[in-house]
Short mmCIF file of C-alpha atoms in Angstrom, two decimals:
data_model
loop_
_atom_site.label_atom_id
_atom_site.label_comp_id
_atom_site.label_asym_id
_atom_site.label_seq_id
_atom_site.Cartn_x
_atom_site.Cartn_y
_atom_site.Cartn_z
CA LEU A 283 116.67 171.52 87.14
CA GLU A 284 118.23 170.15 83.51
CA PHE A 285 115.90 169.25 80.40
CA PRO A 286 117.20 167.18 77.67
CA VAL A 287 116.14 169.38 74.89
CA VAL A 288 115.75 173.26 75.94
CA ALA A 289 114.63 176.32 73.53
CA VAL A 290 115.56 179.61 74.61
CA GLY A 291 113.30 182.24 72.72
CA GLY A 292 112.90 186.02 72.92
CA LEU A 293 116.53 186.52 72.64
CA GLY A 294 115.59 189.71 70.20
CA LYS A 295 113.74 191.31 72.49
CA ARG A 296 115.28 195.24 73.62
CA PHE A 297 116.02 195.59 77.05
CA ASN A 298 113.34 197.24 78.90
CA ARG A 299 115.31 201.12 79.48
CA SER A 300 111.58 202.46 80.10
CA ASP A 301 113.07 203.72 83.25
CA ASP A 302 115.41 206.36 82.36
CA ARG A 303 112.52 208.19 80.86
CA GLU A 304 111.52 208.78 84.35
CA PRO A 305 112.02 212.17 85.82
CA MET A 306 113.61 211.04 88.50
CA LEU A 307 115.80 208.14 89.61
CA PHE A 308 115.80 205.83 92.44
CA HIS A 309 118.47 203.71 93.87
CA ARG A 310 118.45 201.58 97.34
CA GLU A 311 121.84 202.53 97.79
CA MET A 312 122.91 205.59 95.34
CA GLY A 313 119.52 207.77 96.58
CA LEU A 314 118.22 209.92 93.81
CA GLY A 315 119.04 210.98 90.73
CA PRO A 316 117.01 214.00 89.40
CA GLN A 317 116.82 216.19 86.28
CA GLY A 318 118.24 219.57 86.16
CA ILE A 319 115.67 222.12 85.27
CA ASP A 320 115.76 225.78 84.42
CA PRO A 321 112.43 227.76 84.79
CA GLU A 322 113.70 230.45 82.59
CA ARG A 323 114.98 228.69 79.70
CA SER A 324 111.92 225.98 80.25
CA ILE A 325 114.49 223.17 79.80
CA ARG A 326 115.26 220.03 81.29
CA TYR A 327 119.20 218.44 81.54
CA PRO A 328 120.56 215.23 83.07
CA THR A 329 122.39 216.08 86.65
CA LEU A 330 125.44 214.07 87.11
CA ALA A 331 123.68 212.51 90.11
CA ARG A 332 121.17 211.39 87.32
CA TYR A 333 124.36 209.82 85.01
CA ALA A 334 125.60 208.32 88.47
CA VAL A 335 122.25 206.42 89.21
CA GLN A 336 121.55 205.57 85.49
CA SER A 337 124.68 203.93 84.49
CA ARG A 338 124.58 202.05 87.95
CA GLN A 339 121.02 200.56 86.87
CA GLU A 340 122.30 200.29 83.40
CA ARG A 341 124.45 197.40 85.03
CA GLU A 342 122.62 196.08 87.18
CA MET A 343 120.56 195.49 84.42
CA TYR A 344 123.09 193.92 82.40
CA SER A 345 123.67 191.71 85.36
CA GLU A 346 120.87 190.59 85.69
CA GLU A 347 120.32 189.87 82.05
CA LEU A 348 123.49 187.83 81.90
CA ARG A 349 122.28 185.91 85.15
CA LEU A 350 118.90 185.15 82.79
CA LEU A 351 120.90 184.27 79.70
CA TYR A 352 123.42 181.66 82.27
CA VAL A 353 120.64 180.33 83.64
CA ALA A 354 118.58 178.94 80.06
CA LEU A 355 121.89 177.99 78.65
CA THR A 356 122.92 175.68 81.57
CA ARG A 357 119.67 173.82 81.42
CA ALA A 358 120.08 172.00 78.11
CA ARG A 359 121.56 168.12 78.85
CA GLU A 360 122.06 167.01 75.03
CA LYS A 361 120.45 170.36 72.70
CA LEU A 362 120.42 174.10 72.97
CA ILE A 363 118.24 176.07 70.34
CA LEU A 364 118.60 179.50 70.92
CA VAL A 365 116.50 181.91 68.53
CA CYS A 366 116.41 185.92 67.92
CA ALA A 367 114.44 187.22 65.63
CA ALA A 368 115.80 190.15 64.06
CA ARG A 369 113.85 192.60 61.16
CA ASP A 370 116.86 193.78 59.29
CA LEU A 371 119.48 191.18 59.76
CA GLU A 372 121.86 192.17 57.18
CA GLY A 373 122.28 195.67 59.09
CA GLU A 374 122.43 194.25 62.16
CA LEU A 375 125.80 192.08 60.66
CA ASP A 376 126.94 195.10 59.35
CA LYS A 377 127.62 196.56 62.58
CA LEU A 378 128.58 193.58 64.60
CA LEU A 379 131.04 192.05 62.24
CA PRO A 380 133.43 194.73 62.90
CA VAL A 381 133.76 194.71 66.94
CA ALA A 382 132.78 190.46 67.29
CA GLN A 383 135.32 189.18 69.12
CA LEU A 384 136.05 186.48 71.68
CA PRO A 385 135.27 186.22 74.75
CA VAL A 386 132.93 189.67 73.87
CA PRO A 387 134.11 192.46 75.40
CA ALA A 388 131.71 194.39 78.58
CA GLU A 389 131.95 197.09 77.29
CA LEU A 390 130.46 195.94 73.91
CA LEU A 391 127.64 194.28 75.78
CA ALA A 392 127.01 197.22 77.58
CA GLN A 393 126.17 199.14 73.54
CA LEU A 394 124.70 195.98 72.46
CA PRO A 395 120.55 196.54 72.50
CA THR A 396 119.21 192.57 73.38
CA VAL A 397 120.47 189.22 74.83
CA GLY A 398 120.27 187.94 70.80
CA HIS A 399 123.00 190.53 69.79
CA TRP A 400 125.34 188.95 72.85
CA VAL A 401 124.89 185.40 71.49
CA LEU A 402 125.11 186.64 68.11
CA ALA A 403 128.50 188.40 68.93
CA ALA A 404 129.62 184.74 70.08
CA ALA A 405 128.54 183.19 66.79
CA LEU A 406 130.13 185.24 64.37
CA CYS A 407 133.27 184.21 65.86
CA ARG A 408 132.56 180.11 65.34
CA PRO A 409 133.72 177.91 61.89
CA GLU A 410 129.72 177.16 61.80
CA ALA A 411 128.91 181.44 61.35
CA GLU A 412 131.46 181.47 58.21
CA PHE A 413 128.49 182.26 56.22
CA LEU A 414 127.25 185.11 57.77
CA ARG A 415 130.88 186.99 57.77
CA ARG A 416 130.44 187.64 53.86
CA GLY A 417 133.92 188.22 53.72
CA TRP A 418 135.00 189.15 57.00
CA PRO A 419 138.60 187.95 57.30
CA LEU A 420 138.75 185.39 59.53
CA ALA A 421 142.48 186.62 60.82
CA GLN A 422 140.28 188.47 62.89
CA VAL A 423 138.43 185.67 64.48
CA PRO A 424 140.33 183.36 67.00
CA ALA A 425 142.16 180.42 65.85
CA ALA A 426 140.66 177.09 65.61
CA ASP A 427 141.59 175.75 68.72
CA ALA A 428 140.60 178.02 70.77
CA PHE A 429 137.17 176.66 69.97
CA TYR A 430 135.32 174.20 73.05
CA GLY A 431 132.74 172.59 73.50
CA ALA A 432 129.92 170.32 70.85
CA ALA A 433 129.96 171.79 67.75
CA TRP A 434 126.98 174.90 66.75
CA GLU A 435 124.52 174.64 63.93
CA VAL A 436 124.04 178.28 62.78
CA ALA A 437 120.72 179.01 60.68
CA VAL A 438 118.90 182.13 59.03
CA HIS A 439 115.43 181.25 58.60
CA GLN A 440 113.00 183.88 56.59
CA GLY A 441 110.18 184.37 59.00
CA GLU A 442 107.56 184.20 55.47
CA ASP A 443 108.50 180.58 55.33
CA TYR A 444 106.45 179.71 58.16
CA LEU A 445 102.83 181.89 57.35
CA ARG A 446 102.35 178.16 56.06
CA PRO A 447 101.94 174.90 57.36
CA PRO A 448 104.55 172.94 55.52
CA ALA A 449 102.68 170.26 52.87
CA ARG A 450 102.60 166.55 53.38
CA PRO A 451 104.58 164.38 51.21
CA GLY A 452 102.27 162.44 48.72
CA ALA A 453 99.40 165.00 49.47
CA ASP A 454 97.13 165.62 46.91
CA PRO A 455 98.08 169.15 45.70
CA VAL A 456 94.71 170.65 45.07
CA ARG A 457 93.28 169.76 48.55
CA ARG A 458 96.90 170.60 49.93
CA GLU A 459 96.29 174.21 48.65
CA ARG A 460 92.43 174.15 50.72
CA GLU A 461 94.67 173.38 53.49
CA GLU A 462 97.06 175.73 53.51
CA GLU A 463 94.36 178.65 52.95
CA VAL A 464 92.46 177.31 55.84
CA PRO A 465 94.32 175.43 58.28
CA LEU A 466 92.15 173.44 60.68
CA PRO A 467 93.83 171.60 63.75
CA ASP A 468 92.06 168.71 65.25
CA TYR A 469 90.36 170.00 68.35
CA ARG A 470 89.62 166.31 68.91
CA TRP A 471 93.36 165.37 70.37
CA ARG A 472 93.50 165.68 73.96
CA TYR A 473 96.75 165.09 75.92
CA PRO A 474 97.39 161.58 77.68
CA TRP A 475 98.61 162.72 80.82
CA GLN A 476 96.30 165.03 81.43
CA ALA A 477 96.02 164.64 84.92
CA ALA A 478 99.33 165.09 85.27
CA THR A 479 99.61 168.85 84.82
CA ALA A 480 97.61 169.33 87.87
CA LEU A 481 99.81 167.44 89.79
CA PRO A 482 101.28 169.52 92.74
CA SER A 483 105.44 169.24 93.08
CA LYS A 484 104.64 168.67 96.60
CA LEU A 485 102.11 167.67 99.22
CA THR A 486 102.32 167.68 103.10
CA ALA A 487 100.98 165.39 105.49
CA THR A 488 98.52 167.91 106.79
CA GLN A 489 97.18 168.46 103.21
CA LEU A 490 95.79 164.99 103.76
CA LYS A 491 93.85 165.95 106.31
CA GLY A 492 92.17 169.21 103.69
CA ARG A 493 94.20 171.36 106.96
CA ALA A 494 96.28 174.06 105.95
CA LEU A 495 99.94 173.69 105.28
CA ASP A 496 102.48 173.73 107.95
CA GLN A 497 104.68 176.62 107.66
CA GLU A 498 107.77 174.84 108.22
CA THR A 499 107.67 172.32 105.41
CA ALA A 500 105.26 174.48 102.66
CA GLN A 501 107.96 176.06 100.99
CA ASP A 502 107.00 176.82 97.23
CA ALA A 503 104.11 173.96 97.74
CA PRO A 504 100.77 175.51 96.15
CA PRO A 505 98.87 177.29 99.23
CA ALA A 506 95.68 176.18 99.23
CA ALA A 507 92.42 178.82 99.57
CA ARG A 508 91.64 179.75 103.21
CA PRO A 509 88.77 182.38 104.78
CA ILE A 510 90.39 185.98 105.30
CA LEU A 511 91.68 186.04 108.96
CA PHE A 512 91.73 189.11 110.76
CA ASP A 513 93.95 190.10 113.78
CA ARG A 514 92.04 190.03 117.09
CA PRO A 515 91.66 193.18 118.93
CA ASP A 516 93.45 194.58 121.35
CA PHE A 517 90.61 193.75 124.25
CA ALA A 518 90.03 190.40 122.97
CA GLU A 519 93.36 189.53 124.50
CA GLU A 520 92.16 190.16 127.64
CA ARG A 521 89.68 186.95 127.60
CA GLY A 522 92.34 184.80 127.10
CA LEU A 523 93.18 181.81 124.08
CA THR A 524 90.91 180.78 121.89
CA ALA A 525 90.69 176.96 121.77
CA GLY A 526 93.11 177.02 118.81
CA GLU A 527 95.61 179.35 120.32
CA ARG A 528 95.77 176.93 123.86
CA GLY A 529 96.16 174.06 121.51
CA THR A 530 99.37 175.87 119.82
CA ALA A 531 100.58 176.69 123.37
CA HIS A 532 100.43 172.71 124.44
CA HIS A 533 101.82 171.70 121.20
CA LEU A 534 104.84 173.98 121.57
CA VAL A 535 105.31 173.16 125.42
CA MET A 536 105.20 169.72 124.36
CA GLN A 537 107.39 170.40 121.62
CA TYR A 538 110.52 172.24 123.54
CA LEU A 539 109.84 171.57 127.48
CA ASP A 540 112.73 169.49 129.23
CA TYR A 541 111.20 165.50 128.97
CA ALA A 542 113.37 164.73 132.48
CA GLN A 543 111.67 167.26 134.15
CA ALA A 544 107.86 165.77 133.50
CA ASP A 545 107.44 163.35 136.66
CA SER A 546 105.57 166.08 138.86
CA LEU A 547 103.28 168.97 138.81
CA ASP A 548 105.96 171.05 140.56
CA HIS A 549 108.56 170.02 137.80
CA LEU A 550 105.99 171.15 135.04
CA ARG A 551 105.22 174.43 136.15
CA GLY A 552 108.83 175.20 136.56
CA GLU A 553 109.47 173.90 132.84
CA ILE A 554 106.74 176.39 131.67
CA ALA A 555 108.25 179.31 133.64
CA ARG A 556 111.55 178.61 131.68
CA LEU A 557 109.88 178.25 128.24
CA VAL A 558 108.13 181.74 129.10
CA GLU A 559 111.70 183.33 130.24
CA ARG A 560 113.86 181.70 127.09
CA GLY A 561 110.39 183.06 124.74
CA PHE A 562 109.64 180.22 123.61
CA ILE A 563 106.04 180.73 124.30
CA THR A 564 104.64 183.82 125.57
CA PRO A 565 103.18 184.67 128.76
CA GLN A 566 99.60 184.48 127.85
CA GLN A 567 100.77 180.59 126.38
CA GLY A 568 102.24 180.52 129.31
CA ARG A 569 99.14 181.21 131.52
CA ALA A 570 96.85 178.67 129.06
CA VAL A 571 98.67 175.66 129.54
CA GLU A 572 97.55 173.15 131.88
CA PRO A 573 100.25 170.96 133.90
CA GLY A 574 98.01 168.50 135.33
CA VAL A 575 96.73 167.60 131.36
CA LEU A 576 100.93 167.18 130.42
CA LEU A 577 101.06 165.24 133.16
CA ASP A 578 98.17 162.86 132.55
CA PHE A 579 100.57 161.93 129.32
CA PHE A 580 103.47 161.37 131.23
CA THR A 581 102.00 159.11 133.78
CA SER A 582 100.11 157.19 131.04
CA PRO A 583 101.75 153.73 129.58
CA LEU A 584 102.16 155.59 126.74
CA GLY A 585 104.42 158.27 128.26
CA ARG A 586 106.45 156.35 130.36
CA GLN A 587 107.05 154.20 127.02
CA ALA A 588 107.83 157.19 125.12
CA LEU A 589 110.15 158.10 128.18
CA ALA A 590 112.21 154.81 128.37
CA ALA A 591 113.01 154.97 124.81
CA GLY A 592 115.58 157.93 125.80
CA GLU A 593 117.87 158.63 122.57
CA GLY A 594 115.64 156.69 121.05
CA LEU A 595 113.14 159.13 120.90
CA ARG A 596 112.74 162.05 118.23
CA ARG A 597 110.37 165.19 118.59
CA GLU A 598 109.49 167.20 115.80
CA PHE A 599 111.25 165.43 113.04
CA LYS A 600 110.96 166.69 110.07
CA PHE A 601 110.97 164.64 106.98
CA SER A 602 110.91 164.90 102.91
CA VAL A 603 110.50 162.12 100.55
CA LEU A 604 109.94 160.68 96.88
CA GLU A 605 106.29 158.92 97.05
CA PRO A 606 104.30 157.70 93.74
CA ALA A 607 101.81 160.27 93.39
CA GLU A 608 99.06 157.36 92.32
CA ARG A 609 99.57 156.52 95.89
CA TYR A 610 97.95 159.83 96.64
CA PHE A 611 96.28 160.52 93.44
CA PRO A 612 94.15 157.45 92.00
CA GLU A 613 93.92 158.89 88.65
CA LEU A 614 97.52 159.31 87.46
CA GLU A 615 99.04 156.96 85.88
CA PRO A 616 102.70 154.74 87.64
CA GLY A 617 105.73 156.46 87.37
CA GLU A 618 105.03 159.64 88.67
CA GLU A 619 106.45 160.94 91.87
CA ILE A 620 105.69 163.57 94.43
CA LEU A 621 107.90 165.13 97.20
CA MET A 622 105.99 164.22 100.77
CA GLN A 623 106.71 166.57 103.12
CA GLY A 624 105.53 166.78 107.00
CA VAL A 625 106.83 167.29 110.54
CA VAL A 626 106.45 164.15 113.00
CA ASP A 627 105.12 165.64 116.75
CA CYS A 628 107.24 162.87 118.14
CA TRP A 629 108.34 159.12 117.48
CA PHE A 630 110.65 156.80 119.00
CA ASP A 631 112.08 153.11 118.87
CA THR A 632 111.05 149.87 120.27
CA PRO A 633 112.27 146.53 120.04
CA GLU A 634 108.89 145.58 117.89
CA GLY A 635 109.41 149.07 115.76
CA LEU A 636 108.96 152.67 115.50
CA VAL A 637 105.93 154.42 117.46
CA ILE A 638 104.69 157.02 115.99
CA LEU A 639 103.02 159.44 118.40
CA ASP A 640 100.97 162.59 116.90
CA PHE A 641 99.13 165.34 120.01
CA LYS A 642 95.87 166.53 119.14
CA SER A 643 94.34 169.31 120.38
CA ASP A 644 90.96 169.29 118.82
CA ARG A 645 87.61 169.31 121.51
CA VAL A 646 86.58 165.49 121.29
CA THR A 647 84.31 163.34 123.65
CA ASP A 648 84.11 160.05 124.18
CA GLY A 649 80.95 159.52 121.64
CA THR A 650 83.42 161.53 118.94
CA VAL A 651 87.10 160.63 119.40
CA ALA A 652 87.05 158.05 117.73
CA GLN A 653 85.37 159.40 113.97
CA ARG A 654 87.79 162.12 114.76
CA ALA A 655 90.89 160.29 114.72
CA GLU A 656 89.70 158.06 111.53
CA GLU A 657 90.18 161.83 109.91
CA TYR A 658 93.69 161.80 110.90
CA ARG A 659 94.60 158.03 109.33
CA PRO A 660 95.82 159.32 106.16
CA GLN A 661 97.74 161.82 107.93
CA LEU A 662 99.68 159.04 110.27
CA GLU A 663 99.66 156.05 107.39
CA ALA A 664 101.78 159.77 105.12
CA TYR A 665 104.23 159.43 108.23
CA ALA A 666 104.27 155.87 108.90
CA ALA A 667 105.17 155.12 105.20
CA ALA A 668 107.89 158.08 105.20
CA LEU A 669 109.80 157.23 108.51
CA SER A 670 110.21 153.56 107.66
CA LYS A 671 111.35 154.29 104.33
CA LEU A 672 113.68 156.96 105.62
CA LEU A 673 114.74 154.81 108.86
CA VAL A 674 114.42 151.35 107.27
CA ARG A 675 112.67 150.10 110.41
CA PRO A 676 109.36 149.05 110.51
CA VAL A 677 106.03 151.02 111.97
CA ALA A 678 104.66 149.10 115.20
CA ARG A 679 102.21 151.58 116.23
CA LYS A 680 100.61 154.58 115.16
CA VAL A 681 98.64 156.83 117.75
CA LEU A 682 96.93 159.73 118.42
CA TRP A 683 97.06 161.17 121.58
CA PHE A 684 93.96 163.86 122.81
CA PHE A 685 94.76 166.22 125.26
CA ALA A 686 90.79 166.88 125.46
CA LEU A 687 90.71 163.30 127.33
CA SER A 688 93.77 162.60 128.24
CA ARG A 689 93.81 159.61 126.57
CA PRO A 690 95.92 157.67 123.27
CA VAL A 691 93.36 156.31 120.14
CA GLU A 692 95.68 153.68 118.43
CA LEU A 693 95.22 153.76 114.77
#
């Protein structure tokens, strides 16, 4: 979160104290800070509780402003530019000069109206600001050896100087005057890397298929547009889970069950009951899971190979890896990177390489399963690229297991 050059503007904006004028102040810890009302004299006056709440709110506001200023000041690696506008600079300096000192005391910070005054109070104590002190005795500032860090450049610029664009060297005076009167920006210019401005900072593997983001990996990634969904009414719960909810239940069981107890229907039923009892799944989800569907996987050649992997098998493997952005956005120029995140249902290691296994609960048939599997190819290719990079192992196979048909599809 650092940048070569950082410019911090708006330091002359006054603190927002509009809440102080409200008739009732609120604080999450101190409670209410009301005004006192004298109906006989028709006057309002601040109460002791109001003074207390107001003082606490002001301290918290100053603390937040200091935090924001600290964040801004610590982002620059090479150059930091602080800009503070003032209507009456001489008047502000007359107020600050008698009290400016380094470090700036907290009681002084609480009396100043802007963050720019905070910075200026410290800047006045530096040798580079001698021209601003106008005869103010140097004895009131710390000795030169008390200044640490890089040298500052303190400058005052008049706003009138920026009302007209700067003249180009060697330009015709008549033409320059005409251009100054009516500046014409060049609307033909286009930012060369416009495509990169729309590049998201993060991308999840499930986005490559066009589905909603994984909640576990989305974090700060921009959310995709979704239709508004309402909760199912209570009476609908009696009818059982939807197809999507049953698929979620099967995924949860495959995530948490003990694979060592997956060799028979009785053991699988016991595992499902254990997961319900421990709160990993709800009783309704437990009733929706079909032990026979799970047993079909564990007794298949692919399932037996996964069980034989032992310690080399991982489930719900989360990853985050930087990838070249042009791999997923071909219109971008080389050099851009994007953070790819995802959660692999299951992978296990074999002598030939890694086997990536993704469980799918889609409603498919023998005639549609191949087409549906192709839709998941970008997702599994993203898994394969990430795992081979993170684990420094080749990916030997990418397999989808469809619960609806109890069969694998290899990509």
